[in-house]
Amino acid sequence: MGRMYGWVAAGLLAGVAQPALAQEADAPSKDSGDIVVTARFRNENLQDVPIAVSVVNGDVAASRNLNTLQDLSTVIPTVDFRNGQSNKDRTVFIRGVGTITTSPGVESSVSTVIDGVVLVRPGQATLDLLDLDHLEVLRGPQGTLFGKNASAGVINLVTKAPSKVQTETLEAGYYEGGEGRIKASVSGPITSTIGYALSGLYASYKGNVFNAGTGHKVNGYDRWGLRGKIVARPNDDVTITFAGDYLYNRDNTPQGVYVSSSRIAYPTGVVTPNATLAGLLAQEGITPSANNKRVNTNFDSEVRDRNYGGSITLDWRLGGGYTLTSITAYREWKNHQTPDWDTRAILATGFPQGRDDGTVDFDQFSQEIRLASPQGGLVDYVVGAYLLAADTYERYQRSVTQLIGGAPVTNNGVANYGISAQNHALFGEANLHATDALTFIAGGRLIHDSLSYFHQRVSDTATGVSGIRPSFASSGKTDRVDYSARAGVQYKLASNANTYFTFSRGYKGPAYNVFFNMQAFDTQPLAPETSTSYEIGLKGSLFGGRVSGGIAAYVTNYDGYQANFADTYLGAIVTRLINAGKVQTKGIEADLNARPTDRLTLNFAVARTDARIKHFNCPAATTCTSIDNQPLPFAPDWKLSGGAAWKLPITDGLAIELQTDASYKSRTQYAITQTPDTIQPAYGIWNASIALIGDEHWELRALVKNILDQHYANTLAYGTTAGVVRYVPRDNDRYVGLNARIRY
């Protein structure tokens, strides 16, 4: 309790703000305080966009050691993140809604877009945010303009453009616990009409979990990557952008760290201890606890990812204010994971051991063409067409050894499966400016989805063993024509304030539950997930833009909600992707940015979210306890984030910057089954830094993360065969670090 009081005091001292997280673009000028976003495929002032949007500056995020979507979710109250052993298992949530699954046959409720290119698989978006200019989080259904799904929202990442003058930047950081990062970038003109930007990154982290079985630190990573961009302007009307990137990641996240050897039933609260597991863990030197950071496995789990691709973007100003944009892109994602299935070292009766080995081979091709009309007239609009083709091939094998009659018996299974998906769409959105103050908004997206799958599993056992089902083969195909839509009204209360109301219909296409242990009842396609959303908002600024902010209230109802539901098979946990039924998320969000002086910036953001299961459809062949009116997983009732930055000049070219930020998250249920032992209690994190800045050419910053040493889990789940496990975040413990940047 004392630490929580300390956190509250820290938040008040911080001025309840996120330091300089907003992106201030070149037009309008930075002096105006305006924040420019591309949420509607145009450069617009954030205060004029009738959408709830959060914006994060890439340079500031990097200086605070926020390098992935998982990290950034700690400073954006409307966003949450589910960790997992592999990128296949990691998920982003907006307003309490996301899609938890490893099946390649399902889309994410949250669409991630990089420089206009939709990333189809969630695993493509969980690596390092290399060369990020800024990030926009568009909250609520956004399928009218963005991509093929976005029934819960969009994360729109914009990478840096070439600079107008030759610039070289070198950045390095080292942090307690054996984490280091180095990034180099060069940017500038090649000729008077061609510019380039090239950046490279290497980062590594030893980890904060100890594997007693191998003697290694785990839960760490090694990453390196390159990103390049060439922008050619052959004349005043044409801009062509060639972009490419390659990102490699190797991490050794264990498949859970034991929190408890017992389990607590829902809704009775009855505790079922497991003396056998407790004894085995004791022999392995493991003491389960809420802050356990020790495992004992036969080998270190490992995941390797390669993410790469390229795009060509054409912007052609046709005359009369019209702009034609074409984005052609191709991407691949390769994933290889070798997890320790049982997360333990000792083979015992009723506690089998297993080793998994899985690969993902994914590619996608997309083509988008859109036409934007001139602005300022009675009507302005964006219309376009979209094409996507995506193919996934996966191979997953599992070896499980059991003690039978005192002797070890090993069974093996291997599955080859994949999907082929095509998406075609026509879309558009228009604004009717009835008066200088009143605007009506209407848009829609007509969507055709085609999805097919194949699956073939061969196993040694005819009756199935823990973790391996018998041999199975199946294939199927489904087609769907559907739509997304938006309608609304926006009213300008004054030159610096406006209000809006929108109705949106979101859509996420049909799905198949294609995975290693696929069963006969998985062969039927899941119905699409649709959403209807009502949102009202107010945005404005005061004192020449020195104070700005907004507030939004919303209600979103989901039908056919696609969710993973935990089940058991021969004593092992399995999950089933189902149309879970009807859910609702509603809430109020607010943010405030203030610049009282040129030396001081303050920001604050808060989200009050009420995300509930309105009616749950128990899947066939399963006995369910009612979870109606219970919270959705990863949907805390409250999240707050705030901080301050104060720049103190020493000489004309030298300054000190003091920076602090704090965040708070209320108790959070991590499992849709509502089990009491998968609830993370409320916690708060306080960070701070001090920097010496030299005339914008160099910076040296010392930082401390999690000052109050608050321990928490970013995922809690049931272990494979028994007990409860957690995933350990990077800032589970206090640590210090040093960042340096030199710009020529």
Short mmCIF file of C-alpha atoms in Angstrom, two decimals, residues 300-737:
data_model
loop_
_atom_site.label_atom_id
_atom_site.label_comp_id
_atom_site.label_asym_id
_atom_site.label_seq_id
_atom_site.Cartn_x
_atom_site.Cartn_y
_atom_site.Cartn_z
CA ASP A 300 15.99 -22.91 -23.59
CA SER A 301 12.89 -22.12 -25.61
CA GLU A 302 13.78 -20.09 -28.68
CA VAL A 303 12.03 -18.15 -31.44
CA ARG A 304 13.61 -16.74 -34.57
CA ASP A 305 11.78 -14.26 -36.81
CA ARG A 306 12.68 -12.75 -40.14
CA ASN A 307 10.41 -9.97 -41.33
CA TYR A 308 11.10 -8.25 -44.63
CA GLY A 309 9.49 -6.63 -47.62
CA GLY A 310 9.26 -3.63 -49.86
CA SER A 311 6.81 -1.16 -51.32
CA ILE A 312 6.47 1.36 -54.12
CA THR A 313 4.26 4.37 -53.45
CA LEU A 314 3.24 6.78 -56.19
CA ASP A 315 1.64 10.16 -55.40
CA TRP A 316 0.51 11.97 -58.55
CA ARG A 317 -1.06 15.40 -58.31
CA LEU A 318 -3.39 15.41 -61.30
CA GLY A 319 -4.31 19.08 -61.32
CA GLY A 320 -7.27 20.84 -59.83
CA GLY A 321 -6.19 19.65 -56.39
CA TYR A 322 -6.74 15.93 -57.06
CA THR A 323 -4.13 13.38 -55.94
CA LEU A 324 -3.84 9.78 -57.13
CA THR A 325 -1.99 7.40 -54.80
CA SER A 326 -0.85 3.87 -55.58
CA ILE A 327 0.80 1.56 -53.01
CA THR A 328 2.22 -1.74 -54.25
CA ALA A 329 3.76 -3.95 -51.57
CA TYR A 330 5.13 -7.44 -50.97
CA ARG A 331 6.14 -8.86 -47.59
CA GLU A 332 7.32 -12.12 -46.06
CA TRP A 333 7.46 -13.38 -42.49
CA LYS A 334 9.45 -16.44 -41.42
CA ASN A 335 9.06 -17.77 -37.91
CA HIS A 336 10.76 -20.75 -36.27
CA GLN A 337 9.93 -21.62 -32.67
CA THR A 338 11.19 -24.43 -30.43
CA PRO A 339 9.38 -24.13 -27.08
CA ASP A 340 9.66 -26.46 -24.11
CA TRP A 341 6.01 -27.61 -24.09
CA ASP A 342 5.78 -28.68 -20.42
CA THR A 343 8.05 -25.95 -18.94
CA ARG A 344 9.62 -28.39 -16.47
CA ALA A 345 12.65 -30.67 -16.15
CA ILE A 346 11.49 -33.83 -14.31
CA LEU A 347 9.44 -36.60 -15.94
CA ALA A 348 6.81 -37.97 -13.56
CA THR A 349 3.57 -39.94 -13.69
CA GLY A 350 0.81 -37.62 -14.84
CA PHE A 351 3.32 -34.94 -15.82
CA PRO A 352 4.58 -35.64 -19.34
CA GLN A 353 7.40 -33.81 -21.03
CA GLY A 354 7.32 -32.41 -24.54
CA ARG A 355 9.34 -30.58 -27.14
CA ASP A 356 7.78 -28.57 -29.95
CA ASP A 357 9.23 -27.43 -33.24
CA GLY A 358 7.21 -25.17 -35.50
CA THR A 359 7.79 -23.04 -38.59
CA VAL A 360 5.76 -20.34 -40.32
CA ASP A 361 6.29 -19.38 -43.95
CA PHE A 362 4.06 -16.41 -44.81
CA ASP A 363 3.87 -13.99 -47.72
CA GLN A 364 1.48 -11.26 -48.79
CA PHE A 365 0.98 -9.04 -51.84
CA SER A 366 -1.19 -5.94 -51.70
CA GLN A 367 -2.19 -3.23 -54.12
CA GLU A 368 -4.07 -0.09 -53.13
CA ILE A 369 -5.18 2.75 -55.40
CA ARG A 370 -6.99 5.80 -54.11
CA LEU A 371 -8.04 9.21 -55.34
CA ALA A 372 -8.25 12.21 -53.01
CA SER A 373 -10.24 15.25 -54.08
CA PRO A 374 -9.21 18.83 -53.35
CA GLN A 375 -10.18 20.24 -49.97
CA GLY A 376 -12.03 23.45 -49.27
CA GLY A 377 -15.10 22.98 -51.47
CA LEU A 378 -18.62 21.85 -50.73
CA VAL A 379 -17.60 18.18 -50.89
CA ASP A 380 -14.23 16.49 -50.51
CA TYR A 381 -13.62 12.75 -50.58
CA VAL A 382 -11.23 9.83 -50.79
CA VAL A 383 -12.18 6.80 -52.91
CA GLY A 384 -10.16 3.72 -53.77
CA ALA A 385 -9.75 0.02 -54.43
CA TYR A 386 -7.76 -2.59 -52.53
CA LEU A 387 -6.43 -6.06 -53.36
CA LEU A 388 -4.67 -8.50 -51.05
CA ALA A 389 -3.40 -12.05 -51.53
CA ALA A 390 -1.83 -13.83 -48.56
CA ASP A 391 -0.56 -17.39 -48.15
CA THR A 392 0.67 -19.21 -45.07
CA TYR A 393 2.34 -22.60 -44.79
CA GLU A 394 3.04 -23.94 -41.31
CA ARG A 395 4.65 -27.12 -40.01
CA TYR A 396 4.38 -28.02 -36.34
CA GLN A 397 5.63 -31.14 -34.62
CA ARG A 398 5.46 -32.29 -31.02
CA SER A 399 7.17 -35.11 -29.13
CA VAL A 400 5.58 -36.06 -25.80
CA THR A 401 7.15 -38.52 -23.35
CA GLN A 402 5.04 -40.08 -20.58
CA LEU A 403 5.76 -42.48 -17.74
CA ILE A 404 3.61 -45.58 -18.27
CA GLY A 405 4.17 -48.49 -15.90
CA GLY A 406 7.36 -46.83 -14.72
CA ALA A 407 8.85 -46.72 -18.24
CA PRO A 408 9.10 -43.67 -20.55
CA VAL A 409 6.98 -43.88 -23.70
CA THR A 410 7.33 -41.26 -26.46
CA ASN A 411 4.68 -40.33 -29.02
CA ASN A 412 5.16 -37.95 -31.90
CA GLY A 413 2.86 -35.88 -34.03
CA VAL A 414 3.51 -33.62 -36.99
CA ALA A 415 1.02 -31.38 -38.76
CA ASN A 416 1.30 -29.52 -42.05
CA TYR A 417 -1.32 -26.87 -42.59
CA GLY A 418 -1.89 -23.51 -44.18
CA ILE A 419 -4.30 -20.98 -45.58
CA SER A 420 -4.79 -18.94 -48.71
CA ALA A 421 -6.66 -15.65 -48.38
CA GLN A 422 -7.81 -13.10 -50.93
CA ASN A 423 -9.45 -9.78 -50.19
CA HIS A 424 -10.94 -7.32 -52.68
CA ALA A 425 -12.51 -4.04 -51.65
CA LEU A 426 -13.91 -0.77 -52.92
CA PHE A 427 -13.97 2.07 -50.40
CA GLY A 428 -14.61 5.73 -49.97
CA GLU A 429 -15.36 8.45 -47.48
CA ALA A 430 -16.74 11.93 -48.14
CA ASN A 431 -17.26 15.15 -46.21
CA LEU A 432 -20.15 17.47 -47.05
CA HIS A 433 -19.42 20.95 -45.71
CA ALA A 434 -22.95 22.28 -45.32
CA THR A 435 -21.63 25.49 -43.75
CA ASP A 436 -18.26 26.73 -42.57
CA ALA A 437 -19.02 25.13 -39.23
CA LEU A 438 -21.17 22.08 -40.06
CA THR A 439 -19.83 18.97 -41.85
CA PHE A 440 -21.59 15.69 -42.58
CA ILE A 441 -19.47 12.53 -42.97
CA ALA A 442 -20.33 9.36 -44.87
CA GLY A 443 -18.20 6.42 -45.96
CA GLY A 444 -18.23 2.73 -46.69
CA ARG A 445 -16.18 -0.24 -47.78
CA LEU A 446 -17.54 -3.12 -49.87
CA ILE A 447 -15.52 -6.25 -49.08
CA HIS A 448 -15.13 -9.66 -50.69
CA ASP A 449 -13.20 -12.24 -48.65
CA SER A 450 -12.12 -15.65 -49.89
CA LEU A 451 -10.43 -18.02 -47.43
CA SER A 452 -9.33 -21.64 -47.89
CA TYR A 453 -7.29 -23.97 -45.69
CA PHE A 454 -5.69 -27.41 -45.64
CA HIS A 455 -4.57 -29.49 -42.67
CA GLN A 456 -2.91 -32.88 -42.33
CA ARG A 457 -1.66 -34.34 -39.04
CA VAL A 458 0.11 -37.66 -38.66
CA SER A 459 0.65 -39.01 -35.13
CA ASP A 460 1.93 -42.22 -33.56
CA THR A 461 -1.14 -42.66 -31.37
CA ALA A 462 -4.54 -43.85 -32.55
CA THR A 463 -6.38 -42.74 -29.40
CA GLY A 464 -4.46 -39.58 -28.55
CA VAL A 465 -2.16 -38.68 -25.66
CA SER A 466 -1.70 -35.52 -23.64
CA GLY A 467 -0.90 -32.78 -26.15
CA ILE A 468 -1.20 -34.94 -29.30
CA ARG A 469 -4.43 -35.92 -31.03
CA PRO A 470 -4.76 -38.79 -33.51
CA SER A 471 -4.02 -38.39 -37.23
CA PHE A 472 -6.39 -36.03 -39.02
CA ALA A 473 -6.82 -34.48 -42.46
CA SER A 474 -9.21 -31.83 -43.70
CA SER A 475 -9.62 -28.88 -46.05
CA GLY A 476 -12.24 -26.23 -46.71
CA LYS A 477 -13.09 -22.91 -48.32
CA THR A 478 -15.44 -20.03 -47.60
CA ASP A 479 -16.38 -16.78 -49.37
CA ARG A 480 -18.05 -13.71 -47.97
CA VAL A 481 -19.28 -10.34 -49.23
CA ASP A 482 -19.82 -7.76 -46.50
CA TYR A 483 -19.18 -4.14 -45.66
CA SER A 484 -17.88 -1.54 -43.24
CA ALA A 485 -19.47 1.88 -42.89
CA ARG A 486 -19.21 5.24 -41.18
CA ALA A 487 -21.62 8.17 -40.87
CA GLY A 488 -21.34 11.24 -38.72
CA VAL A 489 -21.57 14.94 -38.18
CA GLN A 490 -18.91 17.41 -37.11
CA TYR A 491 -19.53 20.93 -35.82
CA LYS A 492 -16.92 23.63 -35.33
CA LEU A 493 -17.76 25.43 -32.11
CA ALA A 494 -15.00 27.96 -32.69
CA SER A 495 -11.84 28.28 -34.76
CA ASN A 496 -10.01 26.22 -32.16
CA ALA A 497 -12.72 23.78 -30.99
CA ASN A 498 -15.03 21.25 -32.60
CA THR A 499 -17.30 18.40 -31.63
CA TYR A 500 -18.38 15.30 -33.52
CA PHE A 501 -20.66 12.29 -33.46
CA THR A 502 -20.07 9.16 -35.56
CA PHE A 503 -21.71 5.82 -36.16
CA SER A 504 -19.46 3.05 -37.47
CA ARG A 505 -19.94 -0.55 -38.55
CA GLY A 506 -16.81 -2.67 -38.31
CA TYR A 507 -16.16 -5.99 -39.98
CA LYS A 508 -13.63 -8.80 -39.55
CA GLY A 509 -13.91 -11.65 -42.02
CA PRO A 510 -14.71 -15.36 -41.61
CA ALA A 511 -12.07 -17.57 -39.99
CA TYR A 512 -10.85 -21.15 -39.60
CA ASN A 513 -9.32 -22.60 -36.45
CA VAL A 514 -6.29 -24.15 -38.15
CA PHE A 515 -3.59 -25.31 -35.73
CA PHE A 516 -1.56 -28.37 -34.67
CA ASN A 517 -4.35 -30.11 -32.74
CA MET A 518 -7.15 -29.20 -35.16
CA GLN A 519 -10.25 -31.39 -34.74
CA ALA A 520 -13.30 -32.38 -36.77
CA PHE A 521 -15.47 -29.62 -35.27
CA ASP A 522 -12.88 -27.02 -36.37
CA THR A 523 -13.58 -27.67 -40.04
CA GLN A 524 -16.57 -25.35 -40.22
CA PRO A 525 -15.75 -21.66 -40.79
CA LEU A 526 -16.38 -19.14 -38.07
CA ALA A 527 -18.83 -16.38 -38.95
CA PRO A 528 -17.44 -12.87 -39.40
CA GLU A 529 -17.05 -10.60 -36.39
CA THR A 530 -19.01 -7.37 -36.80
CA SER A 531 -19.27 -4.29 -34.64
CA THR A 532 -21.50 -1.25 -34.36
CA SER A 533 -20.07 1.77 -32.63
CA TYR A 534 -21.42 5.13 -31.47
CA GLU A 535 -18.91 7.80 -30.51
CA ILE A 536 -19.15 11.44 -29.47
CA GLY A 537 -16.13 13.64 -28.97
CA LEU A 538 -14.91 17.13 -28.24
CA LYS A 539 -11.49 18.52 -29.25
CA GLY A 540 -10.00 21.93 -28.82
CA SER A 541 -7.08 24.15 -27.93
CA LEU A 542 -6.47 27.34 -25.93
CA PHE A 543 -3.85 30.05 -25.62
CA GLY A 544 -2.59 29.81 -29.18
CA GLY A 545 -2.28 26.03 -29.04
CA ARG A 546 -0.31 25.92 -25.81
CA VAL A 547 -3.09 23.82 -24.28
CA SER A 548 -4.91 21.22 -26.34
CA GLY A 549 -6.86 18.08 -25.71
CA GLY A 550 -9.94 16.04 -26.29
CA ILE A 551 -12.52 13.80 -24.72
CA ALA A 552 -14.45 10.94 -26.34
CA ALA A 553 -17.27 8.70 -25.15
CA TYR A 554 -18.29 5.55 -27.01
CA VAL A 555 -20.35 2.38 -27.01
CA THR A 556 -19.37 -0.50 -29.31
CA ASN A 557 -21.28 -3.77 -29.63
CA TYR A 558 -19.68 -6.85 -31.19
CA ASP A 559 -21.59 -9.74 -32.69
CA GLY A 560 -19.95 -13.05 -33.56
CA TYR A 561 -16.95 -12.13 -31.40
CA GLN A 562 -14.05 -14.41 -32.39
CA ALA A 563 -12.24 -15.61 -29.27
CA ASN A 564 -10.05 -18.41 -27.96
CA PHE A 565 -11.70 -20.50 -25.25
CA ALA A 566 -9.59 -22.72 -22.99
CA ASP A 567 -10.39 -26.44 -22.94
CA THR A 568 -8.56 -29.58 -21.82
CA TYR A 569 -7.58 -32.70 -23.71
CA LEU A 570 -6.23 -35.71 -21.79
CA GLY A 571 -5.09 -33.40 -19.00
CA ALA A 572 -3.45 -30.74 -21.18
CA ILE A 573 -4.70 -27.23 -21.87
CA VAL A 574 -5.87 -26.62 -25.44
CA THR A 575 -7.68 -23.64 -26.92
CA ARG A 576 -10.60 -23.47 -29.33
CA LEU A 577 -11.31 -20.52 -31.61
CA ILE A 578 -15.06 -19.89 -31.54
CA ASN A 579 -17.72 -17.30 -32.25
CA ALA A 580 -18.03 -16.50 -28.56
CA GLY A 581 -21.20 -14.45 -28.89
CA LYS A 582 -21.95 -10.82 -28.07
CA VAL A 583 -19.62 -8.44 -26.25
CA GLN A 584 -19.77 -4.73 -25.53
CA THR A 585 -17.13 -2.16 -24.78
CA LYS A 586 -18.00 1.34 -23.65
CA GLY A 587 -16.10 4.09 -21.97
CA ILE A 588 -14.73 7.59 -21.75
CA GLU A 589 -11.24 8.69 -22.81
CA ALA A 590 -9.51 12.01 -22.32
CA ASP A 591 -6.14 13.52 -23.10
CA LEU A 592 -4.51 16.86 -22.39
CA ASN A 593 -1.32 18.43 -23.77
CA ALA A 594 0.04 21.63 -22.27
CA ARG A 595 3.05 23.82 -23.00
CA PRO A 596 2.85 26.56 -20.32
CA THR A 597 6.27 27.85 -21.39
CA ASP A 598 8.74 26.97 -24.11
CA ARG A 599 10.69 25.06 -21.48
CA LEU A 600 7.90 22.99 -19.93
CA THR A 601 5.58 20.41 -21.52
CA LEU A 602 2.84 18.47 -19.73
CA ASN A 603 0.58 15.69 -20.99
CA PHE A 604 -2.07 13.48 -19.50
CA ALA A 605 -4.21 10.63 -20.82
CA VAL A 606 -6.86 8.48 -19.14
CA ALA A 607 -9.19 5.72 -20.27
CA ARG A 608 -12.20 4.38 -18.38
CA THR A 609 -13.19 1.17 -20.15
CA ASP A 610 -16.11 -1.13 -19.42
CA ALA A 611 -15.62 -4.14 -21.73
CA ARG A 612 -18.03 -6.98 -20.98
CA ILE A 613 -19.22 -10.31 -22.34
CA LYS A 614 -22.93 -9.73 -22.89
CA HIS A 615 -23.74 -13.29 -23.96
CA PHE A 616 -21.30 -16.19 -24.27
CA ASN A 617 -21.98 -19.13 -26.57
CA CYS A 618 -20.58 -22.26 -24.96
CA PRO A 619 -18.88 -24.34 -27.71
CA ALA A 620 -20.24 -27.78 -28.54
CA ALA A 621 -18.93 -30.76 -26.57
CA THR A 622 -17.88 -28.48 -23.70
CA THR A 623 -19.43 -27.81 -20.31
CA CYS A 624 -19.29 -24.10 -19.50
CA THR A 625 -20.02 -21.98 -16.50
CA SER A 626 -21.81 -18.79 -17.47
CA ILE A 627 -19.46 -15.85 -17.93
CA ASP A 628 -22.12 -13.40 -19.10
CA ASN A 629 -21.53 -9.82 -17.90
CA GLN A 630 -17.94 -10.64 -16.94
CA PRO A 631 -14.98 -8.54 -18.22
CA LEU A 632 -13.18 -9.20 -21.46
CA PRO A 633 -9.54 -10.26 -21.05
CA PHE A 634 -6.91 -7.52 -21.20
CA ALA A 635 -9.51 -4.83 -20.55
CA PRO A 636 -8.70 -2.97 -17.30
CA ASP A 637 -11.37 -0.60 -16.04
CA TRP A 638 -8.83 2.20 -15.66
CA LYS A 639 -5.55 3.14 -17.31
CA LEU A 640 -3.76 6.44 -16.80
CA SER A 641 -0.53 7.83 -18.12
CA GLY A 642 1.20 11.13 -17.46
CA GLY A 643 4.49 12.98 -17.17
CA ALA A 644 6.43 16.17 -17.69
CA ALA A 645 9.55 17.49 -19.41
CA TRP A 646 11.36 20.65 -18.26
CA LYS A 647 14.23 22.07 -20.29
CA LEU A 648 16.65 24.38 -18.45
CA PRO A 649 19.17 26.37 -20.54
CA ILE A 650 22.69 26.55 -19.13
CA THR A 651 24.36 28.44 -21.98
CA ASP A 652 23.30 29.42 -25.49
CA GLY A 653 24.11 25.93 -26.78
CA LEU A 654 23.74 23.77 -23.70
CA ALA A 655 20.68 22.70 -21.69
CA ILE A 656 19.52 20.21 -19.10
CA GLU A 657 16.19 18.40 -19.52
CA LEU A 658 14.38 16.79 -16.60
CA GLN A 659 11.77 14.24 -17.61
CA THR A 660 9.39 12.03 -15.65
CA ASP A 661 6.37 9.90 -16.44
CA ALA A 662 4.01 7.60 -14.58
CA SER A 663 1.30 5.11 -15.51
CA TYR A 664 -1.39 3.22 -13.65
CA LYS A 665 -3.40 0.13 -14.59
CA SER A 666 -6.29 -1.23 -12.54
CA ARG A 667 -6.78 -4.96 -11.87
CA THR A 668 -6.95 -6.90 -15.13
CA GLN A 669 -8.40 -10.31 -15.97
CA TYR A 670 -6.17 -12.11 -18.47
CA ALA A 671 -8.42 -15.13 -19.21
CA ILE A 672 -11.86 -15.23 -20.80
CA THR A 673 -12.69 -18.15 -18.46
CA GLN A 674 -12.66 -15.64 -15.55
CA THR A 675 -10.45 -17.77 -13.29
CA PRO A 676 -9.48 -15.76 -10.17
CA ASP A 677 -5.80 -16.76 -10.37
CA THR A 678 -5.34 -15.14 -13.79
CA ILE A 679 -6.12 -11.62 -12.50
CA GLN A 680 -3.25 -9.14 -12.33
CA PRO A 681 -3.73 -6.77 -9.36
CA ALA A 682 -3.57 -3.02 -9.95
CA TYR A 683 -0.12 -1.50 -10.22
CA GLY A 684 1.66 1.73 -11.17
CA ILE A 685 5.01 2.42 -12.84
CA TRP A 686 7.07 5.59 -12.39
CA ASN A 687 10.06 6.47 -14.60
CA ALA A 688 12.39 9.48 -14.80
CA SER A 689 15.42 10.76 -16.72
CA ILE A 690 17.87 13.64 -16.87
CA ALA A 691 19.57 14.72 -20.08
CA LEU A 692 22.39 17.02 -21.09
CA ILE A 693 21.58 18.47 -24.53
CA GLY A 694 24.06 20.27 -26.73
CA ASP A 695 22.61 22.61 -29.38
CA GLU A 696 20.39 19.89 -30.94
CA HIS A 697 23.53 18.07 -32.13
CA TRP A 698 24.07 15.74 -29.22
CA GLU A 699 22.28 14.40 -26.16
CA LEU A 700 23.32 12.31 -23.17
CA ARG A 701 20.44 10.96 -21.06
CA ALA A 702 20.44 8.90 -17.86
CA LEU A 703 17.17 7.16 -17.05
CA VAL A 704 15.63 4.98 -14.39
CA LYS A 705 12.67 2.71 -15.12
CA ASN A 706 10.16 1.46 -12.55
CA ILE A 707 11.56 3.62 -9.75
CA LEU A 708 9.28 2.07 -7.10
CA ASP A 709 10.25 -1.48 -8.16
CA GLN A 710 6.67 -2.62 -8.82
CA HIS A 711 6.53 -6.26 -9.96
CA TYR A 712 3.77 -7.43 -12.29
CA ALA A 713 2.90 -9.84 -15.10
CA ASN A 714 1.77 -8.80 -18.55
CA THR A 715 0.12 -12.21 -19.02
CA LEU A 716 -1.14 -14.85 -16.57
CA ALA A 717 -2.32 -18.23 -17.85
CA TYR A 718 -2.79 -21.85 -16.84
CA GLY A 719 0.27 -24.05 -17.29
CA THR A 720 0.24 -26.81 -19.88
CA THR A 721 -0.69 -29.58 -17.44
CA ALA A 722 -1.15 -27.85 -14.05
CA GLY A 723 -0.60 -24.68 -12.07
CA VAL A 724 -0.52 -21.05 -13.16
CA VAL A 725 2.27 -19.30 -15.06
CA ARG A 726 3.15 -15.73 -15.89
CA TYR A 727 5.14 -13.85 -18.51
CA VAL A 728 7.74 -11.45 -17.10
CA PRO A 729 7.94 -7.93 -18.61
CA ARG A 730 11.23 -6.10 -19.17
CA ASP A 731 10.42 -3.52 -16.49
CA ASN A 732 9.30 -6.04 -13.89
CA ASP A 733 12.13 -4.63 -11.75
CA ARG A 734 13.80 -1.26 -11.36
CA TYR A 735 16.70 -0.66 -13.74
CA VAL A 736 18.84 2.24 -14.89
CA GLY A 737 20.29 3.08 -18.27
#
